[in-house]
CSV table of C-alpha atoms and ligand atoms in Angstrom, one decimal:
chain,number,residue,atom,x,y,z
A,467,UNK,CA,-178.3,135.4,-34.5
A,468,UNK,CA,-180.7,133.4,-33.9
A,469,UNK,CA,-180.1,129.9,-32.4
A,470,UNK,CA,-182.1,127.7,-30.5
A,471,UNK,CA,-180.9,126.0,-26.9
A,472,UNK,CA,-181.9,122.7,-25.7
A,473,UNK,CA,-185.6,123.9,-25.2
A,474,UNK,CA,-186.3,125.1,-28.8
A,475,UNK,CA,-185.8,129.2,-27.2
A,476,UNK,CA,-184.5,130.9,-29.9
A,477,UNK,CA,-181.1,132.5,-28.1
A,478,UNK,CA,-179.3,136.1,-29.3
A,479,UNK,CA,-176.2,133.8,-30.6
A,480,UNK,CA,-173.3,135.2,-28.4
A,481,UNK,CA,-170.4,137.8,-29.2
A,482,UNK,CA,-167.1,135.5,-28.6
A,483,UNK,CA,-163.5,137.1,-28.0
A,484,UNK,CA,-160.5,135.1,-27.8
A,485,UNK,CA,-158.5,136.1,-25.6
A,486,UNK,CA,-158.1,137.8,-22.1
A,487,UNK,CA,-155.3,140.6,-22.4
A,488,UNK,CA,-155.6,144.7,-22.4
A,489,UNK,CA,-157.6,143.5,-26.0
A,490,UNK,CA,-159.9,141.0,-25.3
A,491,UNK,CA,-160.7,142.2,-21.6
A,492,UNK,CA,-160.5,146.3,-23.0
A,493,UNK,CA,-163.3,145.0,-26.6
A,494,UNK,CA,-165.3,143.7,-23.6
A,495,UNK,CA,-165.5,146.4,-21.8
A,496,UNK,CA,-166.5,149.2,-23.9
A,497,UNK,CA,-169.1,146.6,-25.9
A,498,UNK,CA,-171.1,146.9,-22.0
A,499,UNK,CA,-170.1,150.2,-21.9
A,500,UNK,CA,-172.5,150.8,-25.2
A,501,UNK,CA,-175.3,150.0,-24.2
A,502,UNK,CA,-174.3,146.2,-25.2
A,503,UNK,CA,-176.7,143.4,-24.4
A,504,UNK,CA,-175.8,140.7,-26.8
A,505,UNK,CA,-174.4,137.6,-25.4
A,506,UNK,CA,-170.2,137.3,-24.6
A,507,UNK,CA,-167.9,134.3,-24.5
A,508,UNK,CA,-164.7,135.4,-23.6
A,509,UNK,CA,-161.7,132.6,-23.9
A,510,UNK,CA,-158.7,132.0,-23.0
A,511,UNK,CA,-156.2,129.7,-22.6
A,512,UNK,CA,-154.0,131.5,-19.6
A,513,UNK,CA,-156.1,131.9,-16.2
A,514,UNK,CA,-158.6,135.1,-17.3
A,515,UNK,CA,-157.3,137.3,-15.0
A,516,UNK,CA,-156.7,141.0,-15.4
A,517,UNK,CA,-153.4,142.2,-15.1
A,518,UNK,CA,-151.8,145.9,-16.8
A,519,UNK,CA,-148.9,143.5,-18.8
A,520,UNK,CA,-146.9,146.4,-18.9
A,521,UNK,CA,-146.1,145.7,-15.6
A,522,UNK,CA,-144.2,143.0,-15.5
A,523,UNK,CA,-141.1,144.6,-16.9
A,524,UNK,CA,-141.1,146.7,-13.2
A,525,UNK,CA,-142.7,144.9,-11.1
A,526,UNK,CA,-139.2,143.5,-9.7
A,527,UNK,CA,-137.9,146.5,-8.2
A,528,UNK,CA,-141.1,147.3,-6.4
A,529,UNK,CA,-141.2,143.4,-4.6
A,530,UNK,CA,-144.3,142.8,-6.9
A,531,UNK,CA,-145.7,138.7,-7.1
A,532,UNK,CA,-147.7,138.1,-9.9
A,533,UNK,CA,-150.4,137.9,-7.6
A,534,UNK,CA,-149.7,141.3,-7.0
A,535,UNK,CA,-150.1,142.2,-10.2
A,536,UNK,CA,-154.2,140.8,-10.8
A,537,UNK,CA,-156.2,143.2,-10.4
A,538,UNK,CA,-159.0,140.6,-10.9
A,539,UNK,CA,-160.0,137.4,-11.2
A,540,UNK,CA,-161.4,135.6,-13.9
A,541,UNK,CA,-164.3,135.2,-11.9
A,542,UNK,CA,-165.1,138.6,-10.8
A,543,UNK,CA,-164.1,139.7,-14.7
A,544,UNK,CA,-166.4,137.3,-15.8
A,545,UNK,CA,-169.1,139.1,-13.0
A,546,UNK,CA,-168.4,142.4,-14.2
A,547,UNK,CA,-168.5,142.2,-17.6
A,548,UNK,CA,-171.4,139.7,-17.2
A,549,UNK,CA,-170.0,137.2,-19.4
A,550,UNK,CA,-169.4,133.4,-19.9
A,551,UNK,CA,-165.3,133.3,-19.6
A,552,UNK,CA,-163.9,130.2,-20.0
A,553,UNK,CA,-160.2,129.5,-18.6
A,554,UNK,CA,-157.0,128.0,-19.7
A,555,UNK,CA,-159.1,126.4,-22.7
A,556,UNK,CA,-158.4,126.8,-25.8
A,557,UNK,CA,-159.5,127.3,-29.0
A,558,UNK,CA,-158.6,124.8,-31.8
A,559,UNK,CA,-159.6,126.4,-34.7
A,560,UNK,CA,-161.9,128.4,-36.9
A,561,UNK,CA,-165.3,127.9,-39.1
A,562,UNK,CA,-165.6,131.4,-41.4
A,563,UNK,CA,-168.0,129.9,-42.8
A,564,UNK,CA,-170.1,128.3,-40.6
A,565,UNK,CA,-169.2,130.9,-38.5
A,566,UNK,CA,-168.4,128.4,-35.6
A,567,UNK,CA,-165.5,128.5,-33.8
A,568,UNK,CA,-164.5,124.3,-32.0
A,569,UNK,CA,-162.4,123.7,-29.0
A,570,UNK,CA,-161.8,120.1,-28.8
A,571,UNK,CA,-165.2,117.9,-29.9
A,572,UNK,CA,-167.6,121.3,-28.5
A,573,UNK,CA,-168.8,123.6,-31.7
A,574,UNK,CA,-169.3,127.3,-30.5
A,575,UNK,CA,-171.4,129.6,-33.2
A,576,UNK,CA,-171.2,133.2,-33.4
A,577,UNK,CA,-172.3,136.7,-34.5
A,578,UNK,CA,-169.4,138.1,-34.2
A,579,UNK,CA,-165.8,136.9,-33.7
A,580,UNK,CA,-163.0,139.3,-32.9
A,581,UNK,CA,-159.5,137.8,-32.1
A,582,UNK,CA,-157.2,139.3,-29.3
A,583,UNK,CA,-154.9,136.6,-29.3
A,584,UNK,CA,-151.9,139.1,-28.7
A,585,UNK,CA,-148.4,138.1,-29.4
A,586,UNK,CA,-146.1,135.3,-28.2
A,587,UNK,CA,-141.6,135.7,-27.5
A,588,UNK,CA,-139.5,135.7,-30.5
A,589,UNK,CA,-137.0,133.0,-29.2
A,590,UNK,CA,-133.4,133.8,-30.9
A,591,UNK,CA,-132.2,130.8,-32.3
A,592,UNK,CA,-130.3,128.8,-29.4
A,593,UNK,CA,-128.3,125.5,-28.9
A,594,UNK,CA,-126.6,123.7,-26.3
A,595,UNK,CA,-126.9,122.1,-23.4
A,596,UNK,CA,-128.7,124.6,-22.0
A,597,UNK,CA,-130.8,126.9,-24.4
A,598,UNK,CA,-133.9,124.3,-23.3
A,599,UNK,CA,-133.3,126.9,-19.7
A,600,UNK,CA,-133.5,130.6,-21.7
A,601,UNK,CA,-136.6,132.3,-19.9
A,602,UNK,CA,-138.9,134.8,-21.4
A,603,UNK,CA,-141.6,137.3,-19.6
A,604,UNK,CA,-144.4,137.5,-21.8
A,605,UNK,CA,-148.3,136.6,-18.7
A,606,UNK,CA,-148.4,136.6,-15.4
A,607,UNK,CA,-147.7,132.5,-15.8
A,608,UNK,CA,-144.2,133.3,-16.9
A,609,UNK,CA,-143.1,136.0,-14.5
A,610,UNK,CA,-143.7,133.6,-11.1
A,611,UNK,CA,-141.7,131.3,-12.5
A,612,UNK,CA,-138.9,134.4,-13.6
A,613,UNK,CA,-139.6,135.5,-10.1
A,614,UNK,CA,-139.1,132.5,-8.6
A,615,UNK,CA,-135.9,130.9,-10.8
A,616,UNK,CA,-133.9,134.6,-9.7
A,617,UNK,CA,-135.3,132.7,-6.2
A,618,UNK,CA,-130.9,133.2,-5.1
A,619,UNK,CA,-129.2,133.9,-8.0
A,620,UNK,CA,-126.7,136.7,-7.9
A,621,UNK,CA,-125.7,137.0,-12.7
A,622,UNK,CA,-128.1,137.8,-15.2
A,623,UNK,CA,-127.3,137.7,-18.0
A,624,UNK,CA,-130.7,139.2,-20.2
A,625,UNK,CA,-130.2,137.9,-24.3
A,626,UNK,CA,-131.9,141.1,-26.4
A,627,UNK,CA,-130.9,144.8,-25.3
A,628,UNK,CA,-134.2,146.1,-27.3
A,629,UNK,CA,-137.2,147.3,-25.5
A,630,UNK,CA,-138.9,145.3,-22.9
A,631,UNK,CA,-134.6,143.7,-22.6
A,632,UNK,CA,-133.7,146.8,-21.3
A,633,UNK,CA,-136.9,146.9,-19.0
A,634,UNK,CA,-136.2,144.2,-17.5
A,635,UNK,CA,-132.6,144.4,-16.7
A,636,UNK,CA,-132.7,148.2,-15.1
A,637,UNK,CA,-135.3,146.4,-12.9
A,638,UNK,CA,-132.7,143.2,-12.0
A,639,UNK,CA,-130.6,146.0,-11.4
A,640,UNK,CA,-133.4,147.7,-8.4
A,641,UNK,CA,-133.3,143.6,-7.4
A,642,UNK,CA,-129.1,143.7,-7.0
A,643,UNK,CA,-128.5,141.4,-10.0
A,644,UNK,CA,-125.3,141.1,-11.4
A,645,UNK,CA,-126.7,142.0,-15.2
A,646,UNK,CA,-124.9,141.3,-18.6
A,647,UNK,CA,-126.3,142.6,-22.0
A,648,UNK,CA,-126.6,140.9,-24.3
A,649,UNK,CA,-127.2,141.1,-28.7
A,650,UNK,CA,-126.5,141.9,-31.5
A,651,UNK,CA,-127.5,145.2,-31.7
A,652,UNK,CA,-125.6,148.3,-32.6
A,653,UNK,CA,-126.9,149.8,-29.2
A,654,UNK,CA,-129.9,149.5,-26.8
A,655,UNK,CA,-133.2,149.4,-27.8
A,656,UNK,CA,-131.8,150.5,-31.6
A,657,UNK,CA,-135.6,149.9,-33.2
A,658,UNK,CA,-137.0,152.6,-31.8
A,659,UNK,CA,-133.7,155.1,-31.3
A,660,UNK,CA,-130.5,157.4,-32.5
A,661,UNK,CA,-127.4,156.0,-31.5
A,662,UNK,CA,-126.4,159.2,-28.9
A,663,UNK,CA,-129.8,157.8,-27.4
A,664,UNK,CA,-128.8,154.4,-26.3
A,665,UNK,CA,-125.5,154.5,-25.7
A,666,UNK,CA,-126.7,158.0,-23.4
A,667,UNK,CA,-128.7,154.1,-21.9
A,668,UNK,CA,-126.0,152.9,-21.7
A,669,UNK,CA,-124.2,154.6,-19.9
A,670,UNK,CA,-126.5,154.9,-17.1
A,671,UNK,CA,-127.3,151.7,-17.2
A,672,UNK,CA,-123.4,151.1,-17.0
A,673,UNK,CA,-122.7,153.2,-13.5
A,674,UNK,CA,-125.7,152.0,-11.9
A,675,UNK,CA,-123.8,148.1,-12.9
A,676,UNK,CA,-124.9,146.1,-16.0
A,677,UNK,CA,-122.7,144.9,-18.9
A,678,UNK,CA,-122.8,145.6,-21.9
A,679,UNK,CA,-121.8,143.3,-25.5
A,680,UNK,CA,-123.7,143.8,-28.1
A,681,UNK,CA,-122.7,143.7,-31.5
A,682,UNK,CA,-122.3,139.7,-30.3
A,683,UNK,CA,-124.3,136.9,-29.5
A,684,UNK,CA,-123.8,132.8,-31.1
A,685,UNK,CA,-126.5,130.9,-29.2
A,686,UNK,CA,-124.6,129.0,-27.8
A,687,UNK,CA,-125.7,128.3,-23.4
A,688,UNK,CA,-124.3,125.5,-22.3
A,689,UNK,CA,-125.0,124.3,-18.5
A,690,UNK,CA,-121.9,124.7,-15.9
A,691,UNK,CA,-122.0,123.8,-12.4
A,692,UNK,CA,-122.9,126.3,-11.0
A,693,UNK,CA,-125.4,127.8,-14.6
A,694,UNK,CA,-124.8,128.9,-17.2
A,695,UNK,CA,-122.5,129.7,-19.7
A,696,UNK,CA,-122.4,131.2,-23.2
A,697,UNK,CA,-119.0,132.4,-25.3
A,698,UNK,CA,-119.7,135.1,-27.4
A,699,UNK,CA,-118.8,135.5,-31.4
A,700,UNK,CA,-116.3,138.1,-30.0
A,701,UNK,CA,-114.2,135.3,-27.7
A,702,UNK,CA,-115.7,137.2,-24.1
A,703,UNK,CA,-117.4,134.2,-21.7
A,704,UNK,CA,-120.8,135.0,-20.0
A,705,UNK,CA,-121.9,133.0,-17.0
A,706,UNK,CA,-124.7,133.5,-15.0
A,707,UNK,CA,-126.9,131.8,-13.0
A,708,UNK,CA,-130.5,132.8,-15.2
A,709,UNK,CA,-131.0,133.7,-18.2
A,710,UNK,CA,-133.9,136.2,-20.0
A,711,UNK,CA,-134.6,135.6,-23.7
A,712,UNK,CA,-136.6,139.6,-24.3
A,713,UNK,CA,-135.1,139.6,-28.5
A,714,UNK,CA,-139.1,140.9,-29.3
A,715,UNK,CA,-142.6,139.2,-30.1
A,716,UNK,CA,-144.4,137.3,-33.1
A,717,UNK,CA,-147.7,138.0,-34.0
A,718,UNK,CA,-149.7,135.2,-32.9
A,719,UNK,CA,-151.9,134.7,-36.8
A,720,UNK,CA,-151.2,131.0,-36.7
A,721,UNK,CA,-155.1,130.6,-35.9
A,722,UNK,CA,-156.3,132.6,-38.6
A,723,UNK,CA,-154.4,131.5,-40.9
A,724,UNK,CA,-155.7,128.0,-40.0
A,725,UNK,CA,-159.6,129.6,-41.0
A,726,UNK,CA,-157.8,130.9,-44.1
A,727,UNK,CA,-158.2,134.3,-43.0
A,728,UNK,CA,-156.0,136.5,-44.5
A,729,UNK,CA,-152.9,137.3,-42.8
A,730,UNK,CA,-149.3,139.3,-42.9
A,731,UNK,CA,-147.5,139.3,-40.0
A,732,UNK,CA,-150.7,139.9,-38.1
A,733,UNK,CA,-153.1,138.9,-39.1
A,734,UNK,CA,-154.6,141.8,-41.4
A,735,UNK,CA,-157.6,143.8,-40.9
A,736,UNK,CA,-158.8,147.2,-42.6
A,737,UNK,CA,-159.3,150.3,-40.9
A,738,UNK,CA,-162.2,148.6,-38.7
A,739,UNK,CA,-160.2,146.3,-37.8
A,740,UNK,CA,-162.1,143.0,-39.9
A,741,UNK,CA,-160.9,140.9,-40.7
A,742,UNK,CA,-161.1,139.0,-45.2
A,743,UNK,CA,-163.7,137.2,-43.1
A,744,UNK,CA,-167.3,138.0,-42.0
A,745,UNK,CA,-168.0,139.6,-38.7
A,746,UNK,CA,-164.1,138.7,-37.5
A,747,UNK,CA,-162.3,141.4,-35.9
A,748,UNK,CA,-158.7,141.6,-34.6
A,749,UNK,CA,-156.9,143.1,-32.3
A,750,UNK,CA,-154.9,144.0,-30.7
A,751,UNK,CA,-150.9,142.5,-30.7
A,752,UNK,CA,-152.1,140.5,-32.8
A,753,UNK,CA,-154.0,143.1,-35.6
A,754,UNK,CA,-152.0,143.7,-38.9
A,755,UNK,CA,-153.9,147.7,-39.7
A,756,UNK,CA,-152.5,150.7,-42.0
A,757,UNK,CA,-149.7,147.5,-43.1
A,758,UNK,CA,-148.3,148.4,-39.6
A,759,UNK,CA,-148.2,145.5,-36.4
A,760,UNK,CA,-148.6,148.0,-33.3
A,761,UNK,CA,-147.5,146.4,-30.0
A,762,UNK,CA,-148.8,148.9,-27.7
A,763,UNK,CA,-151.2,149.4,-25.1
A,764,UNK,CA,-152.4,153.2,-26.2
A,765,UNK,CA,-153.0,152.0,-30.3
A,766,UNK,CA,-155.5,148.8,-28.8
A,767,UNK,CA,-157.3,151.2,-26.6
A,768,UNK,CA,-157.9,152.4,-29.3
A,769,UNK,CA,-159.7,149.5,-31.2
A,770,UNK,CA,-161.0,148.1,-28.5
A,771,UNK,CA,-163.4,151.5,-29.3
A,772,UNK,CA,-162.9,151.7,-32.1
A,773,UNK,CA,-165.0,147.1,-32.4
A,774,UNK,CA,-167.1,148.5,-29.6
A,775,UNK,CA,-168.1,151.4,-31.7
A,776,UNK,CA,-169.4,149.3,-34.9
A,777,UNK,CA,-170.4,146.0,-32.8
A,778,UNK,CA,-173.2,148.3,-31.7
A,779,UNK,CA,-174.2,149.8,-34.8
A,780,UNK,CA,-171.9,151.8,-35.6
A,781,UNK,CA,-168.7,151.8,-37.9
A,782,UNK,CA,-166.0,153.2,-36.5
A,783,UNK,CA,-162.3,153.3,-38.3
A,784,UNK,CA,-159.3,153.7,-35.7
A,785,UNK,CA,-157.9,157.2,-35.9
A,786,UNK,CA,-154.2,156.9,-34.6
A,787,UNK,CA,-152.8,159.8,-33.1
A,788,UNK,CA,-149.5,160.0,-32.3
A,789,UNK,CA,-148.9,157.6,-29.8
A,790,UNK,CA,-145.1,157.9,-28.5
A,791,UNK,CA,-143.7,154.4,-26.4
A,792,UNK,CA,-142.2,155.5,-22.8
A,793,UNK,CA,-139.6,153.4,-21.4
A,794,UNK,CA,-140.1,152.8,-17.8
A,795,UNK,CA,-135.8,152.2,-17.7
A,796,UNK,CA,-135.9,154.0,-14.5
A,797,UNK,CA,-131.7,154.4,-14.3
A,798,UNK,CA,-132.7,157.0,-17.5
A,799,UNK,CA,-135.7,157.3,-18.0
A,800,UNK,CA,-137.0,157.7,-22.4
A,801,UNK,CA,-140.2,158.6,-24.9
A,802,UNK,CA,-139.7,158.1,-28.0
A,803,UNK,CA,-141.9,158.2,-31.2
A,804,UNK,CA,-139.8,156.5,-34.6
A,805,UNK,CA,-140.4,157.4,-37.7
A,806,UNK,CA,-142.7,154.9,-39.3
A,807,UNK,CA,-140.2,152.0,-40.6
A,808,UNK,CA,-138.6,152.8,-44.2
A,809,UNK,CA,-139.5,156.6,-43.4
A,810,UNK,CA,-136.7,158.6,-45.0
A,811,UNK,CA,-135.0,161.4,-43.5
A,812,UNK,CA,-132.3,162.3,-40.5
A,813,UNK,CA,-132.3,162.0,-36.6
A,814,UNK,CA,-130.4,165.6,-35.8
A,815,UNK,CA,-129.5,164.7,-32.2
A,816,UNK,CA,-128.6,167.3,-29.3
A,817,UNK,CA,-128.0,166.2,-25.2
A,818,UNK,CA,-125.1,164.6,-23.9
A,819,UNK,CA,-124.8,161.9,-21.3
A,820,UNK,CA,-127.6,163.5,-19.2
A,821,UNK,CA,-130.3,163.4,-21.6
A,822,UNK,CA,-131.0,163.5,-24.9
A,823,UNK,CA,-133.5,165.6,-27.4
A,824,UNK,CA,-133.5,163.9,-30.8
A,825,UNK,CA,-135.6,165.5,-33.5
A,826,UNK,CA,-136.0,162.8,-37.3
A,827,UNK,CA,-137.3,164.9,-40.0
A,828,UNK,CA,-138.2,164.2,-43.0
A,829,UNK,CA,-136.4,165.3,-47.4
A,830,UNK,CA,-139.1,167.9,-46.6
A,831,UNK,CA,-138.1,169.8,-43.7
A,832,UNK,CA,-140.9,168.2,-41.3
A,833,UNK,CA,-140.6,166.2,-38.6
A,834,UNK,CA,-141.9,162.8,-38.1
A,835,UNK,CA,-140.0,161.8,-35.8
A,836,UNK,CA,-138.2,162.2,-31.4
A,837,UNK,CA,-137.5,160.5,-28.3
A,838,UNK,CA,-136.1,162.5,-25.9
A,839,UNK,CA,-134.0,160.6,-22.6
A,840,UNK,CA,-133.1,161.5,-18.9
A,841,UNK,CA,-133.3,165.6,-18.3
A,842,UNK,CA,-134.9,166.1,-21.2
A,843,UNK,CA,-138.9,164.0,-21.6
A,844,UNK,CA,-140.0,167.0,-19.8
A,845,UNK,CA,-140.1,168.2,-23.8
A,846,UNK,CA,-141.9,165.4,-24.9
A,847,UNK,CA,-145.4,167.5,-24.4
A,848,UNK,CA,-143.3,170.5,-26.5
A,849,UNK,CA,-142.3,167.4,-29.3
A,850,UNK,CA,-146.0,166.0,-29.8
A,851,UNK,CA,-147.7,169.4,-30.8
A,852,UNK,CA,-144.8,169.8,-33.4
A,853,UNK,CA,-144.9,167.0,-35.5
A,854,UNK,CA,-146.4,166.6,-38.6
A,855,UNK,CA,-149.7,166.4,-38.9
A,856,UNK,CA,-150.9,162.1,-38.8
A,857,UNK,CA,-150.9,161.0,-42.7
A,858,UNK,CA,-149.7,164.3,-43.0
B,884,LIG,C1,-143.2,142.2,-20.2
B,884,LIG,C2,-143.4,143.3,-21.0
B,884,LIG,C3,-143.2,145.2,-21.4
B,884,LIG,C4,-144.6,146.0,-22.3
B,884,LIG,N1,-144.7,147.7,-21.9
B,884,LIG,C5,-144.9,148.1,-22.2
B,884,LIG,C6,-145.1,148.8,-22.8
B,884,LIG,O1,-144.2,150.1,-21.7
B,884,LIG,N2,-146.0,150.3,-23.0
B,884,LIG,C7,-146.6,149.6,-23.7
B,884,LIG,O2,-148.3,150.7,-24.1
B,884,LIG,N3,-146.8,148.4,-24.2
B,884,LIG,C8,-146.3,147.4,-23.3
B,884,LIG,N4,-146.4,146.0,-23.3
B,884,LIG,C9,-146.4,146.0,-25.1
B,884,LIG,C10,-148.6,146.0,-24.1
B,884,LIG,O3,-148.3,145.3,-23.4
B,884,LIG,C11,-149.4,144.3,-25.4
B,884,LIG,O4,-148.7,145.5,-26.7
B,884,LIG,C12,-150.9,143.8,-24.5
B,884,LIG,O5,-150.7,144.6,-23.4
B,884,LIG,C13,-151.1,143.4,-25.5
B,884,LIG,O6,-152.5,143.2,-25.1
B,884,LIG,P1,-152.8,141.5,-25.8
B,884,LIG,O7,-154.1,141.6,-25.5
B,884,LIG,O8,-153.8,141.7,-27.5
B,884,LIG,O9,-152.4,140.4,-26.0
B,884,LIG,P2,-151.8,139.5,-24.7
B,884,LIG,O10,-152.4,140.3,-23.7
B,884,LIG,O11,-151.3,138.5,-25.1
B,884,LIG,O12,-153.8,138.8,-24.6
B,884,LIG,C14,-153.4,137.5,-25.1
B,884,LIG,C15,-155.0,136.1,-25.0
B,884,LIG,O13,-154.5,135.2,-26.1
B,884,LIG,C16,-155.1,134.2,-25.2
B,884,LIG,N5,-154.6,133.3,-26.6
B,884,LIG,C17,-153.8,133.0,-27.4
B,884,LIG,N6,-154.3,132.2,-27.8
B,884,LIG,C18,-155.1,131.4,-27.6
B,884,LIG,C19,-155.6,130.2,-28.3
B,884,LIG,N7,-155.6,129.5,-29.3
B,884,LIG,N8,-157.3,130.6,-28.4
B,884,LIG,C20,-157.7,130.7,-25.9
B,884,LIG,N9,-157.0,131.8,-26.0
B,884,LIG,C21,-155.7,132.7,-26.9
B,884,LIG,C22,-154.1,134.7,-24.3
B,884,LIG,O14,-154.1,133.1,-23.3
B,884,LIG,C23,-153.9,135.6,-23.6
B,884,LIG,O15,-155.6,135.8,-22.7
B,884,LIG,C24,-144.9,146.1,-22.7
B,884,LIG,C25,-145.1,144.7,-23.1
B,884,LIG,C26,-144.2,143.4,-22.3
B,884,LIG,C27,-144.0,141.8,-22.5
């Protein structure tokens, strides 16, 4: 736990946290709340400002720029957390045997290391003279570039009619853009919703002006004199001033993998969020716990509390309650608690274009998922109570 400083005095080794998103700053806050006295070092590739990432896909309609979304600077966070926050810094390697990280020629020894390095947008295969110009938004800097690029535009194409693509499209409609959503999906947000719920959203957004090009995309993006042009597999041509890609995220596992830490789709952890390497934890979008990536805020908040408890002497497993996902499509709001991927069973859906209520039952007749949309969203709490017990 101790190392010597330049004068030979013994110093406590720090807890090093890679990442200053909700997971990284979250675990630092929890550690201080629990009275941890260890030195804390947080390291981030970005500018270290604190912000709530879910606000990125609802900020245009509220007229908020990136500065308005950031609620504290890196300096303020460092002061509040009594921590060192290193910004615009990339960790190059982790030596798990020596318990050190490497930044260029510098090596920093850690008592514990928390990987909170997030996820990156998946880029669908795209080719053509305009492919490089396609934007994606996954942090404050991306959002600032996106907002600046929207100046003077009218037509925006969104590739990816999933949760994040639909939220951005909903937001773009609030600022009077002509929006076309494009993707191979059969219906919107098909990974999390039964068809009727996705169709209700599709209809509400169409009434607000959205064009839908579903079950079609070929990745060919060409520059034109006044913007971009993509010809779809169905023969339709979409012309746009700006193209946004939002086809999902992939956990950032590269650093851990190179260090020999076990990875799968995420950095593999046990129920305490401990990785295969001693004193190395992973939380947030980069982690895979119970065989699943859970790239949402509710699970990461539980993970930060559990890891902080473990690091302050109370080994704690993360126990997840039912965690419905709120989809911020204000034109047709949605709350969904989809069944685990691959779960056997079937959706039973009722409702109409104004609102849909769906229940997913397994073969034993237990409700293991639900969704509510539009005028049915008030049913959310009642449905959570009807769910089969977690892990049951
Ligand atoms: C547009 C959008 C809307 C969303 N809406 C919702 C919602 O409504 N509800 C919900 O629950 N979830 C939502 N999510 C998901 C949610 O925001 C994420 O699950 C959460 O913010 C992830 O936080 P994180 O701290 O794990 O990762 P991030 O916030 O991505 O932070 C990763 C950090 O790691 C740093 N980093 C990466 N690699 C290195 C390296 N090598 N060295 C140093 N630092 C490194 C980065 O600089 C960054 O500081 C949304 C996501 C997006 C993109």
